[in-house]
Amino acid sequence: MQKIKGTLIPIGGNEDKGIEADEMYTLEFIDEGILYHVVKEAGGIDAEIVVIPTASSIPVEVGENYLTAFTTLGCNNVTVLDIRSKEDSEKENSIELIKNADCVMFSGGDQSKITDKISGTTIHTILVDRYKNEKGFVIAGTSAGAMAMAKEMIAGGSASESFIKGAVNMYKGLGLIPELIIDTHFIKRGRFGRISEAVAQFPKLIGIGLAEDTGLIIKNNHFEIIGSGMVIIFDGRKIKHNNHSVLKEGTPMSLTNLKTHILSNGDRFNIKNKKIEVLPIEAPFI
Amino acid sequence: MQKIKGTLIPIGGNEDKGIEADEMYTLEFIDEGILYHVVKEAGGIDAEIVVIPTASSIPVEVGENYLTAFTTLGCNNVTVLDIRSKEDSEKENSIELIKNADCVMFSGGDQSKITDKISGTTIHTILVDRYKNEKGFVIAGTSAGAMAMAKEMIAGGSASESFIKGAVNMYKGLGLIPELIIDTHFIKRGRFGRISEAVAQFPKLIGIGLAEDTGLIIKNNHFEIIGSGMVIIFDGRKIKHNNHSVLKEGTPMSLTNLKTHILSNGDRFNIKNKKIEVLPIEAPFI
């Protein structure tokens, strides 16, 4: 596993943006919330933050929401880069922004839009290169923006009550963190079945189910959990029964002996050896 | 573990009742559906079936729905026993019905209503006694009716994105199957967190998450899965980190090394030794 110098922050969607009070947010937006951590990892309020709302069907509004949220946190150097085509990803202006950014933040929406418009472009190359080689360079993404970070990306799939082969669609993501398969809105949208099928297809990868307003700070082959919700980790390396490869599409599946961890704010996971480092009980929120 | 002669059929809620076509029902109501199995286990269409809609806030309508559903299946001996108080559970007529029934079916609603009105009554004693000692006697229950079968019953609890101590309320159920903790509507209502907390509280019990239109036939210390959806089994006997007992209420929890199985129609589980018997791939629906 290559030594990576940058930081990834995948987020489960619907993170607190400091705009309206919502019962689900139990952390202080200004000094405990997810976006606070994004800013902190990027170097603080003077960091150059580039928001890419490409996944969204309403990119202008989404871009403005993030401008407001980051401004509320005191940031003074935030730009929205509204990439709508592969050509946009090759424009001089886009390339310059990505080259100079301290943090690139992908919004939610449809993850396939991110891969369609960015995969294989100059921007993609720069993102991968800077993430690998530059300490302090942050790529954050929420919902679709988090899922697109994987190499084996969940492109879609219903939250069916049944666990049926073919219910999940896999596609190639940006490949920033090839060891993980990432799903988001995990609890609220009942995505247990679809990540399990993804893990059944790729049992050597670790399945990550991110709840809303919850994220990971991935750095140096470890991640640490931030935010108000839970993170479910599915380790399929010791699966016993896994009939995925031989089943017909549409057939109910069985998958046994899946090792599962439920982690919260401050807990850590070693991506290399798949070990957990749980926070001591007396520890504060990070 | 005592040798039990009767049959329990807990169902995850929203089982096909043959009334309206719904995309989620993939089985033929008449010869593959959950209620077909209930009738079959009870001895066929001449079985005396007693429907108890006590959990429901609209017991009359719910009772009628089940009358219609069982009649559609050809049953000719179905009675609704609308117990609304502990006194109702001591009435001669109620006791006679339960004594003579081949199958007692509890509807969905609020499981606390079942325990409030039935626990500790003569009807409760007869149900436990007949289930233990009479081969072919069936107790079925859907949603609330399934959850009430446990000894450690999930009485309520939100499907929060976070995994926080105190989010689940446990109460004493009817105690028919003390080895299991049962949750229902498992996928659709995102109940991953609440059953995990229940298992964290009672790590020696097996947590069962039943999807809608999915059930178990529990007989002779084994269960077999019926219906169109999935069943998630949480085996917490080898949990490593479990800070539940020391945490304050409202604090995020961590729970690691939870063994998880995802099973489908026809798969079997041995309750005694906690082993799985997965169906051969070529097997038909049961």
Coordinates of C-alpha atoms in Angstrom, one line a residue:
Chain A
M1 CA 0.0 0.0 0.0
Q2 CA 1.5 3.3 -1.1
K3 CA 2.2 6.0 1.4
I4 CA -0.5 8.7 0.8
K5 CA 0.2 12.2 2.0
G6 CA -3.2 13.9 1.5
T7 CA -6.5 13.8 3.3
L8 CA -9.9 12.5 2.3
I9 CA -13.1 13.4 4.0
P10 CA -16.1 11.3 2.8
I11 CA -19.4 12.4 4.5
G12 CA -22.7 10.5 4.7
G13 CA -24.8 13.4 3.3
N14 CA -27.0 16.0 4.9
E15 CA -24.2 17.4 7.1
D16 CA -25.0 20.3 9.3
K17 CA -24.5 23.5 7.2
G18 CA -25.4 25.9 10.0
I19 CA -28.4 27.1 8.2
E20 CA -31.4 25.7 10.1
A21 CA -31.7 24.0 13.4
D22 CA -32.5 20.3 13.0
E23 CA -33.1 17.9 15.7
M24 CA -30.6 15.5 14.3
Y25 CA -27.6 17.8 14.7
T26 CA -26.2 17.3 18.1
L27 CA -22.9 19.0 17.6
E28 CA -22.0 22.7 17.6
F29 CA -21.8 23.8 13.9
I30 CA -18.9 26.2 14.5
D31 CA -16.5 24.1 16.4
E32 CA -17.6 20.5 16.2
G33 CA -19.5 20.0 13.0
I34 CA -18.2 18.2 9.9
L35 CA -17.5 21.3 7.8
Y36 CA -15.5 22.7 10.7
H37 CA -13.3 19.7 10.4
V38 CA -13.0 20.1 6.7
V39 CA -11.8 23.7 7.1
K40 CA -9.5 22.7 9.9
E41 CA -7.9 19.9 7.9
A42 CA -7.5 22.3 4.9
G43 CA -5.4 24.7 7.1
G44 CA -8.1 27.0 8.6
I45 CA -10.2 29.9 7.4
D46 CA -7.7 31.3 4.9
A47 CA -7.6 28.0 3.0
E48 CA -8.6 28.1 -0.7
I49 CA -11.7 26.0 -0.8
V50 CA -13.2 24.9 -4.2
V51 CA -16.7 23.6 -4.1
I52 CA -17.7 21.3 -7.1
P53 CA -21.5 20.9 -7.2
T54 CA -21.3 18.7 -10.4
A55 CA -23.3 15.8 -8.9
S56 CA -26.3 18.0 -8.1
S57 CA -29.3 18.6 -10.3
I58 CA -29.4 22.1 -8.8
P59 CA -25.7 23.0 -8.9
V60 CA -26.2 26.8 -8.5
E61 CA -28.2 26.5 -5.3
V62 CA -26.0 23.8 -3.9
G63 CA -22.9 25.9 -4.6
E64 CA -24.5 28.9 -2.8
N65 CA -25.4 26.8 0.2
Y66 CA -21.8 25.8 0.6
L67 CA -20.6 29.3 0.1
T68 CA -22.9 30.4 2.9
A69 CA -21.9 27.5 5.2
F70 CA -18.1 28.0 4.8
T71 CA -18.6 31.8 5.2
T72 CA -20.4 31.2 8.4
L73 CA -17.4 29.3 9.6
G74 CA -15.2 32.3 8.8
C75 CA -13.7 31.2 5.4
N76 CA -12.8 34.0 3.0
N77 CA -11.5 32.1 0.1
V78 CA -14.2 29.9 -1.3
T79 CA -15.0 29.4 -5.0
V80 CA -17.6 27.3 -6.7
L81 CA -16.4 25.4 -9.7
D82 CA -19.5 24.3 -11.6
I83 CA -18.2 21.6 -13.9
R84 CA -20.9 20.4 -16.3
S85 CA -18.9 18.6 -18.9
K86 CA -15.6 16.8 -19.6
E87 CA -14.6 20.0 -21.5
D88 CA -15.2 22.1 -18.4
S89 CA -12.7 19.7 -16.7
E90 CA -10.0 20.7 -19.2
K91 CA -10.5 24.4 -19.0
E92 CA -7.5 26.5 -18.0
N93 CA -9.5 28.2 -15.2
S94 CA -10.7 24.9 -13.8
I95 CA -7.2 23.4 -13.8
E96 CA -5.7 26.5 -12.1
L97 CA -8.3 26.4 -9.4
I98 CA -7.7 22.7 -8.6
K99 CA -4.0 23.2 -8.7
N100 CA -4.1 26.0 -6.2
A101 CA -6.9 24.7 -3.9
D102 CA -6.2 23.6 -0.3
C103 CA -9.5 21.8 -0.3
V104 CA -11.8 20.5 -3.0
M105 CA -15.3 19.7 -1.8
F106 CA -17.7 17.6 -3.9
S107 CA -21.4 18.1 -3.2
G108 CA -24.1 15.4 -3.2
G109 CA -26.4 14.4 -6.1
D110 CA -25.7 11.7 -8.6
Q111 CA -22.2 10.2 -8.3
S112 CA -22.3 9.1 -11.9
K113 CA -22.3 12.8 -13.0
I114 CA -19.0 13.2 -11.1
T115 CA -17.3 10.2 -12.9
D116 CA -18.9 11.1 -16.3
K117 CA -17.6 14.7 -16.2
I118 CA -14.3 14.3 -14.3
S119 CA -12.9 10.7 -14.7
G120 CA -10.0 10.6 -17.0
T121 CA -9.7 14.4 -17.3
T122 CA -6.8 16.6 -16.4
I123 CA -8.6 17.6 -13.2
H124 CA -8.9 14.0 -12.2
T125 CA -5.1 13.5 -12.7
I126 CA -4.3 16.5 -10.6
L127 CA -6.7 15.5 -7.8
V128 CA -5.1 12.0 -7.6
D129 CA -1.6 13.3 -7.8
R130 CA -2.0 16.1 -5.2
Y131 CA -3.9 13.7 -2.9
K132 CA -1.1 11.2 -3.1
N133 CA 1.8 13.6 -2.7
E134 CA 0.7 16.7 -0.9
K135 CA 0.4 16.8 2.9
G136 CA -2.5 19.0 3.9
F137 CA -4.3 18.8 0.6
V138 CA -8.0 17.8 1.3
I139 CA -10.6 16.2 -0.9
A140 CA -14.0 16.2 0.9
G141 CA -17.2 14.9 -0.5
T142 CA -20.7 14.4 0.8
S143 CA -23.2 11.7 -0.3
A144 CA -22.5 11.3 -4.1
G145 CA -19.3 13.1 -3.5
A146 CA -18.2 10.6 -0.9
M147 CA -19.3 7.5 -2.9
A148 CA -17.3 8.7 -6.0
M149 CA -14.1 8.5 -4.0
A150 CA -14.0 4.7 -4.2
K151 CA -12.6 2.7 -7.0
E152 CA -15.5 0.3 -7.0
M153 CA -18.3 2.8 -6.7
I154 CA -21.9 2.1 -5.8
A155 CA -23.6 3.9 -8.7
G156 CA -27.2 3.1 -7.7
G157 CA -29.5 0.5 -6.4
S158 CA -32.7 0.4 -4.5
A159 CA -33.1 0.0 -0.8
S160 CA -35.2 -3.1 -1.2
E161 CA -36.5 -5.2 1.6
S162 CA -35.0 -8.2 -0.2
F163 CA -31.4 -9.0 -0.8
I164 CA -31.3 -9.9 -4.4
K165 CA -28.5 -10.2 -6.8
G166 CA -28.3 -7.4 -9.3
A167 CA -30.0 -4.8 -7.0
V168 CA -26.8 -2.8 -6.8
N169 CA -25.1 -1.2 -9.7
M170 CA -21.4 -0.9 -9.5
Y171 CA -19.3 1.5 -11.6
K172 CA -15.7 2.8 -11.6
G173 CA -15.3 5.8 -9.3
L174 CA -12.4 8.3 -9.0
G175 CA -10.3 5.6 -7.4
L176 CA -8.9 7.8 -4.6
I177 CA -9.4 5.2 -1.9
P178 CA -9.5 1.8 -3.6
E179 CA -9.6 -0.2 -0.4
L180 CA -13.1 1.0 0.5
I181 CA -16.6 0.8 -0.9
I182 CA -18.6 3.7 0.4
D183 CA -22.3 4.1 0.9
T184 CA -24.1 7.1 2.4
H185 CA -27.4 8.1 4.1
F186 CA -26.9 4.6 5.4
I187 CA -29.5 4.4 8.1
K188 CA -32.2 6.7 6.9
R189 CA -32.3 5.1 3.5
G190 CA -32.0 1.5 4.6
R191 CA -29.0 0.7 2.5
F192 CA -27.9 -2.4 4.3
G193 CA -28.8 -4.7 1.5
R194 CA -27.0 -2.8 -1.2
I195 CA -23.7 -2.4 0.5
S196 CA -23.8 -6.1 1.5
E197 CA -24.2 -7.0 -2.1
A198 CA -21.3 -4.7 -3.0
V199 CA -19.2 -6.4 -0.4
A200 CA -20.3 -9.8 -1.7
Q201 CA -19.0 -8.8 -5.1
F202 CA -15.8 -7.4 -3.7
P203 CA -15.1 -9.3 -0.5
K204 CA -11.6 -8.1 -0.2
L205 CA -12.7 -4.5 0.1
I206 CA -14.1 -2.9 3.3
G207 CA -17.7 -1.7 3.1
I208 CA -18.4 1.6 4.8
G209 CA -21.9 2.7 5.6
L210 CA -21.9 6.4 6.6
A211 CA -24.9 7.8 8.4
E212 CA -26.0 11.4 7.6
D213 CA -24.0 14.2 9.3
T214 CA -21.1 11.7 9.8
G215 CA -17.8 11.4 8.1
L216 CA -14.3 10.0 8.1
I217 CA -11.0 11.8 8.1
I218 CA -8.8 9.5 6.1
K219 CA -5.1 10.2 6.5
N220 CA -2.0 8.0 6.5
N221 CA -3.9 4.7 6.0
H222 CA -6.1 5.4 9.0
F223 CA -9.5 7.0 9.4
E224 CA -11.1 8.7 12.3
I225 CA -14.9 9.2 12.7
I226 CA -16.3 12.7 12.9
G227 CA -19.9 14.0 13.2
S228 CA -23.0 13.1 15.1
G229 CA -23.9 9.7 13.6
M230 CA -22.6 6.2 13.3
V231 CA -20.4 4.5 10.8
I232 CA -20.9 0.8 10.0
I233 CA -17.9 -1.2 8.8
F234 CA -18.4 -4.5 6.9
D235 CA -15.4 -6.7 6.7
G236 CA -16.2 -9.5 4.3
R237 CA -12.8 -11.1 4.3
K238 CA -14.1 -14.1 6.4
I239 CA -17.4 -14.6 4.7
K240 CA -18.3 -18.2 4.7
H241 CA -21.3 -18.6 2.4
N242 CA -21.4 -16.2 -0.5
N243 CA -23.3 -17.4 -3.4
H244 CA -23.1 -14.1 -5.3
S245 CA -20.9 -15.2 -8.2
V246 CA -23.0 -18.2 -9.1
L247 CA -26.5 -16.8 -8.7
K248 CA -28.7 -15.6 -11.4
E249 CA -29.8 -11.9 -11.4
G250 CA -32.9 -11.4 -9.3
T251 CA -32.3 -14.4 -7.0
P252 CA -32.2 -13.9 -3.3
M253 CA -28.7 -14.1 -1.8
S254 CA -27.2 -15.4 1.4
L255 CA -24.1 -14.0 2.9
T256 CA -22.8 -15.3 6.3
N257 CA -20.1 -14.5 8.7
L258 CA -19.7 -10.9 7.8
K259 CA -17.8 -9.1 10.5
T260 CA -19.5 -5.9 11.4
H261 CA -18.3 -2.9 13.5
I262 CA -20.4 0.1 14.6
L263 CA -18.2 3.1 15.3
S264 CA -18.9 6.6 16.5
N265 CA -17.2 10.0 16.8
G266 CA -13.5 9.6 17.6
D267 CA -13.1 5.9 16.9
R268 CA -10.3 5.0 14.5
F269 CA -9.8 2.2 11.9
N270 CA -6.5 1.1 10.4
I271 CA -7.2 0.5 6.7
K272 CA -4.0 -1.5 6.3
N273 CA -4.5 -4.2 8.9
K274 CA -8.3 -3.7 9.3
K275 CA -8.0 -3.2 13.0
I276 CA -10.1 -0.9 15.2
E277 CA -8.9 1.6 17.7
V278 CA -11.9 2.5 19.8
L279 CA -11.8 5.7 21.8
P280 CA -11.5 5.5 25.5
I281 CA -14.8 6.1 27.2
E282 CA -13.9 9.4 28.8
A283 CA -12.7 11.0 25.5
P284 CA -14.5 14.2 24.3
F285 CA -16.0 14.7 20.8
I286 CA -13.4 15.5 18.2
Chain B
M1 CA -32.7 -25.7 26.3
Q2 CA -36.1 -27.3 26.7
K3 CA -37.6 -29.3 23.9
I4 CA -40.4 -27.2 22.4
K5 CA -43.1 -28.9 20.4
G6 CA -45.0 -26.0 19.0
T7 CA -44.3 -23.6 16.1
L8 CA -43.6 -19.9 16.1
I9 CA -43.9 -17.7 13.0
P10 CA -42.6 -14.1 13.6
I11 CA -43.1 -11.9 10.5
G12 CA -41.4 -8.6 9.7
G13 CA -44.6 -6.7 9.0
N14 CA -46.5 -5.8 5.8
E15 CA -46.8 -9.3 4.6
D16 CA -48.7 -9.9 1.4
K17 CA -52.4 -10.2 2.3
G18 CA -53.6 -10.9 -1.2
I19 CA -55.5 -7.7 -1.3
E20 CA -53.6 -5.4 -3.7
A21 CA -50.7 -5.9 -6.0
D22 CA -47.5 -4.3 -4.7
E23 CA -44.2 -4.3 -6.4
M24 CA -42.5 -5.6 -3.3
Y25 CA -44.4 -8.9 -3.3
T26 CA -42.5 -11.3 -5.5
L27 CA -44.1 -14.5 -4.3
E28 CA -47.5 -16.0 -5.3
F29 CA -49.9 -15.2 -2.4
I30 CA -51.8 -18.4 -2.7
D31 CA -49.0 -21.0 -2.6
E32 CA -45.8 -19.2 -1.6
G33 CA -46.7 -16.2 0.6
I34 CA -46.2 -15.9 4.3
L35 CA -49.8 -16.4 5.3
Y36 CA -50.0 -19.5 3.2
H37 CA -47.2 -20.9 5.3
V38 CA -49.0 -19.9 8.5
V39 CA -52.1 -21.9 7.3
K40 CA -50.0 -24.9 6.2
E41 CA -48.2 -25.1 9.6
A42 CA -51.5 -24.9 11.4
G43 CA -52.8 -27.9 9.5
G44 CA -54.4 -26.5 6.4
I45 CA -57.6 -24.6 5.5
D46 CA -59.7 -26.3 8.2
A47 CA -57.5 -25.1 11.0
E48 CA -59.1 -23.0 13.7
I49 CA -57.3 -19.6 13.4
V50 CA -57.8 -16.9 16.0
V51 CA -56.6 -13.4 15.0
I52 CA -55.7 -11.1 17.9
P53 CA -55.6 -7.5 16.7
T54 CA -54.8 -6.1 20.2
A55 CA -51.7 -4.3 19.1
S56 CA -53.5 -2.2 16.5
S57 CA -55.0 1.2 17.0
I58 CA -57.7 0.1 14.5
P59 CA -58.4 -3.4 15.7
V60 CA -61.7 -3.9 13.9
E61 CA -60.3 -3.0 10.4
V62 CA -57.2 -5.1 11.0
G63 CA -59.2 -8.1 12.1
E64 CA -61.3 -7.8 9.0
N65 CA -58.2 -7.6 6.8
Y66 CA -57.0 -10.9 8.2
L67 CA -60.4 -12.5 7.9
T68 CA -60.3 -11.5 4.2
A69 CA -56.8 -12.7 3.7
F70 CA -57.3 -16.1 5.3
T71 CA -60.6 -16.5 3.5
T72 CA -58.8 -15.9 0.2
L73 CA -56.5 -18.7 1.1
G74 CA -59.5 -21.0 1.6
C75 CA -59.7 -21.0 5.4
N76 CA -63.2 -21.5 6.8
N77 CA -62.6 -21.3 10.5
V78 CA -61.2 -17.9 11.3
T79 CA -62.3 -15.9 14.4
V80 CA -61.2 -12.4 15.5
L81 CA -60.6 -12.1 19.2
D82 CA -60.4 -8.4 20.0
I83 CA -58.8 -8.3 23.4
R84 CA -58.7 -4.7 24.8
S85 CA -58.0 -5.3 28.4
K86 CA -56.6 -7.8 30.9
E87 CA -60.2 -8.6 31.8
D88 CA -60.8 -9.6 28.2
S89 CA -57.9 -12.0 28.6
E90 CA -59.7 -13.7 31.5
K91 CA -63.1 -14.1 29.8
E92 CA -64.4 -17.6 29.4
N93 CA -65.0 -17.1 25.7
S94 CA -61.4 -15.9 25.1
I95 CA -60.0 -18.8 27.0
E96 CA -62.0 -21.3 25.1
L97 CA -61.0 -19.8 21.8
I98 CA -57.3 -20.0 22.7
K99 CA -57.6 -23.5 24.1
N100 CA -59.1 -24.8 20.9
A101 CA -57.2 -22.8 18.3
D102 CA -54.7 -24.5 16.0
C103 CA -53.2 -21.1 15.3
V104 CA -53.2 -17.7 17.0
M105 CA -52.1 -14.8 14.9
F106 CA -51.1 -11.5 16.5
S107 CA -51.4 -8.4 14.3
G108 CA -49.1 -5.4 14.1
G109 CA -49.4 -2.1 16.0
D110 CA -47.8 -1.4 19.3
Q111 CA -46.2 -4.4 21.0
S112 CA -46.7 -2.8 24.5
K113 CA -50.4 -3.2 24.0
I114 CA -50.0 -7.0 23.7
T115 CA -47.9 -7.3 26.8
D116 CA -50.1 -4.8 28.8
K117 CA -53.3 -6.7 28.0
I118 CA -52.1 -10.3 27.8
S119 CA -48.9 -10.8 29.9
G120 CA -49.6 -12.7 33.1
T121 CA -53.2 -13.5 32.2
T122 CA -54.7 -17.0 31.8
I123 CA -54.5 -16.6 28.0
H124 CA -50.7 -16.0 28.3
T125 CA -50.3 -19.1 30.4
I126 CA -52.3 -21.2 27.9
L127 CA -50.3 -19.8 24.9
V128 CA -46.9 -20.6 26.6
D129 CA -48.1 -24.1 27.7
R130 CA -49.6 -25.1 24.4
Y131 CA -46.6 -23.8 22.5
K132 CA -44.2 -25.8 24.7
N133 CA -46.2 -29.0 24.6
E134 CA -48.4 -29.3 21.5
K135 CA -47.0 -30.3 18.2
G136 CA -48.7 -28.4 15.4
F137 CA -49.9 -25.5 17.6
V138 CA -48.9 -22.3 15.8
I139 CA -48.4 -18.8 17.2
A140 CA -47.8 -16.3 14.4
G141 CA -47.3 -12.6 14.8
T142 CA -46.4 -9.8 12.4
S143 CA -44.5 -6.6 13.3
A144 CA -45.6 -5.8 16.9
G145 CA -46.9 -9.3 17.1
A146 CA -43.5 -10.7 16.2
M147 CA -41.6 -8.5 18.5
A148 CA -43.8 -9.4 21.5
M149 CA -42.7 -13.1 21.2
A150 CA -39.3 -12.3 22.7
K151 CA -38.5 -12.3 26.4
E152 CA -36.3 -9.1 26.0
M153 CA -38.7 -7.1 23.8
I154 CA -37.8 -4.0 21.8
A155 CA -40.7 -1.8 23.0
G156 CA -39.7 1.3 21.0
G157 CA -36.8 3.4 19.9
S158 CA -36.1 5.7 17.0
A159 CA -34.3 4.9 13.8
S160 CA -31.8 7.6 14.5
E161 CA -28.7 8.1 12.3
S162 CA -26.6 8.0 15.4
F163 CA -26.0 5.1 17.7
I164 CA -26.7 6.5 21.1
K165 CA -27.2 4.7 24.4
G166 CA -30.8 4.9 25.5
A167 CA -32.3 5.2 22.0
V168 CA -33.9 1.8 22.4
N169 CA -36.5 0.9 25.1
M170 CA -36.5 -2.7 26.2
Y171 CA -39.4 -4.3 28.0
K172 CA -40.5 -7.8 28.9
G173 CA -42.3 -9.6 26.1
L174 CA -44.4 -12.8 26.1
G175 CA -41.2 -14.8 26.6
L176 CA -42.1 -17.4 23.9
I177 CA -38.6 -17.4 22.4
P178 CA -36.2 -16.1 25.0
E179 CA -33.1 -16.8 22.9
L180 CA -34.0 -14.1 20.3
I181 CA -34.4 -10.3 20.2
I182 CA -36.7 -9.6 17.3
D183 CA -37.0 -6.4 15.2
T184 CA -39.2 -5.9 12.2
H185 CA -39.6 -3.6 9.2
F186 CA -35.9 -3.8 9.5
I187 CA -34.7 -2.4 6.2
K188 CA -37.4 0.1 5.3
R189 CA -37.3 1.7 8.8
G190 CA -33.5 1.7 9.2
R191 CA -33.5 -0.2 12.5
F192 CA -29.9 -1.2 12.4
G193 CA -29.0 1.0 15.3
R194 CA -31.7 0.0 17.6
I195 CA -31.3 -3.7 17.3
S196 CA -27.5 -3.2 17.7
E197 CA -28.1 -1.4 21.0
A198 CA -30.4 -4.2 22.1
V199 CA -27.7 -6.8 21.3
A200 CA -25.2 -4.6 23.1
Q201 CA -27.4 -4.8 26.2
F202 CA -28.0 -8.5 25.8
P203 CA -25.0 -9.9 24.0
K204 CA -25.8 -13.5 24.7
L205 CA -29.1 -13.2 22.8
I206 CA -29.3 -13.4 19.0
G207 CA -30.6 -10.2 17.3
I208 CA -33.0 -10.9 14.4
G209 CA -33.9 -8.1 11.9
L210 CA -36.9 -9.2 9.8
A211 CA -37.5 -7.3 6.6
E212 CA -41.1 -6.7 5.6
D213 CA -43.0 -9.7 4.0
T214 CA -40.4 -12.0 5.5
G215 CA -40.7 -14.4 8.4
L216 CA -39.3 -17.3 10.3
I217 CA -40.8 -20.7 10.9
I218 CA -39.3 -21.6 14.3
K219 CA -39.7 -25.3 15.2
N220 CA -37.6 -27.7 17.2
N221 CA -34.8 -25.2 18.0
H222 CA -34.3 -24.3 14.3
F223 CA -35.8 -21.6 12.1
E224 CA -36.3 -21.5 8.4
I225 CA -36.8 -18.3 6.4
I226 CA -40.0 -17.7 4.4
G227 CA -41.1 -14.8 2.3
S228 CA -39.6 -12.4 -0.2
G229 CA -37.1 -10.4 1.9
M230 CA -34.0 -10.8 3.9
V231 CA -33.3 -11.6 7.5
I232 CA -30.3 -10.2 9.3
I233 CA -28.9 -12.1 12.2
F234 CA -26.6 -10.4 14.7
D235 CA -24.5 -12.6 16.8
G236 CA -22.9 -10.6 19.6
R237 CA -21.3 -13.4 21.5
K238 CA -17.8 -12.4 20.3
I239 CA -18.2 -8.6 20.5
K240 CA -14.9 -7.0 21.4
H241 CA -15.6 -3.4 22.3
N242 CA -18.9 -2.9 23.9
N243 CA -19.1 0.2 26.0
H244 CA -22.8 0.0 26.6
S245 CA -22.8 -0.8 30.3
V246 CA -20.5 2.1 31.3
L247 CA -21.8 4.8 29.0
K248 CA -24.1 7.6 30.1
E249 CA -27.5 7.9 28.4
G250 CA -27.3 9.9 25.2
T251 CA -23.6 9.1 24.5
P252 CA -22.5 7.6 21.1
M253 CA -21.6 4.0 21.4
S254 CA -19.1 1.7 19.7
L255 CA -19.6 -2.0 19.2
T256 CA -17.1 -4.1 17.3
N257 CA -16.8 -7.6 16.0
L258 CA -20.5 -8.3 15.7
K259 CA -20.9 -11.4 13.6
T260 CA -23.6 -10.7 10.9
H261 CA -25.5 -13.1 8.6
I262 CA -27.8 -12.1 5.8
L263 CA -30.2 -14.9 5.0
S264 CA -33.0 -15.5 2.5
N265 CA -35.9 -17.8 1.8
G266 CA -35.1 -21.4 2.6
D267 CA -32.0 -20.7 4.7
R268 CA -31.9 -22.3 8.1
F269 CA -30.4 -21.3 11.5
N270 CA -29.9 -23.6 14.5
I271 CA -30.8 -21.6 17.6
K272 CA -29.0 -24.0 19.9
N273 CA -25.5 -23.9 18.4
K274 CA -26.0 -20.7 16.4
K275 CA -25.0 -22.4 13.2
I276 CA -26.3 -21.6 9.7
E277 CA -27.5 -24.0 7.2
V278 CA -27.6 -22.2 3.9
L279 CA -29.8 -23.6 1.1
P280 CA -28.1 -25.2 -1.9
I281 CA -28.2 -22.7 -4.8
E282 CA -30.5 -24.8 -6.9
A283 CA -33.2 -25.0 -4.2
P284 CA -36.7 -23.6 -5.0
F285 CA -38.6 -21.1 -2.8
I286 CA -40.2 -22.8 0.2

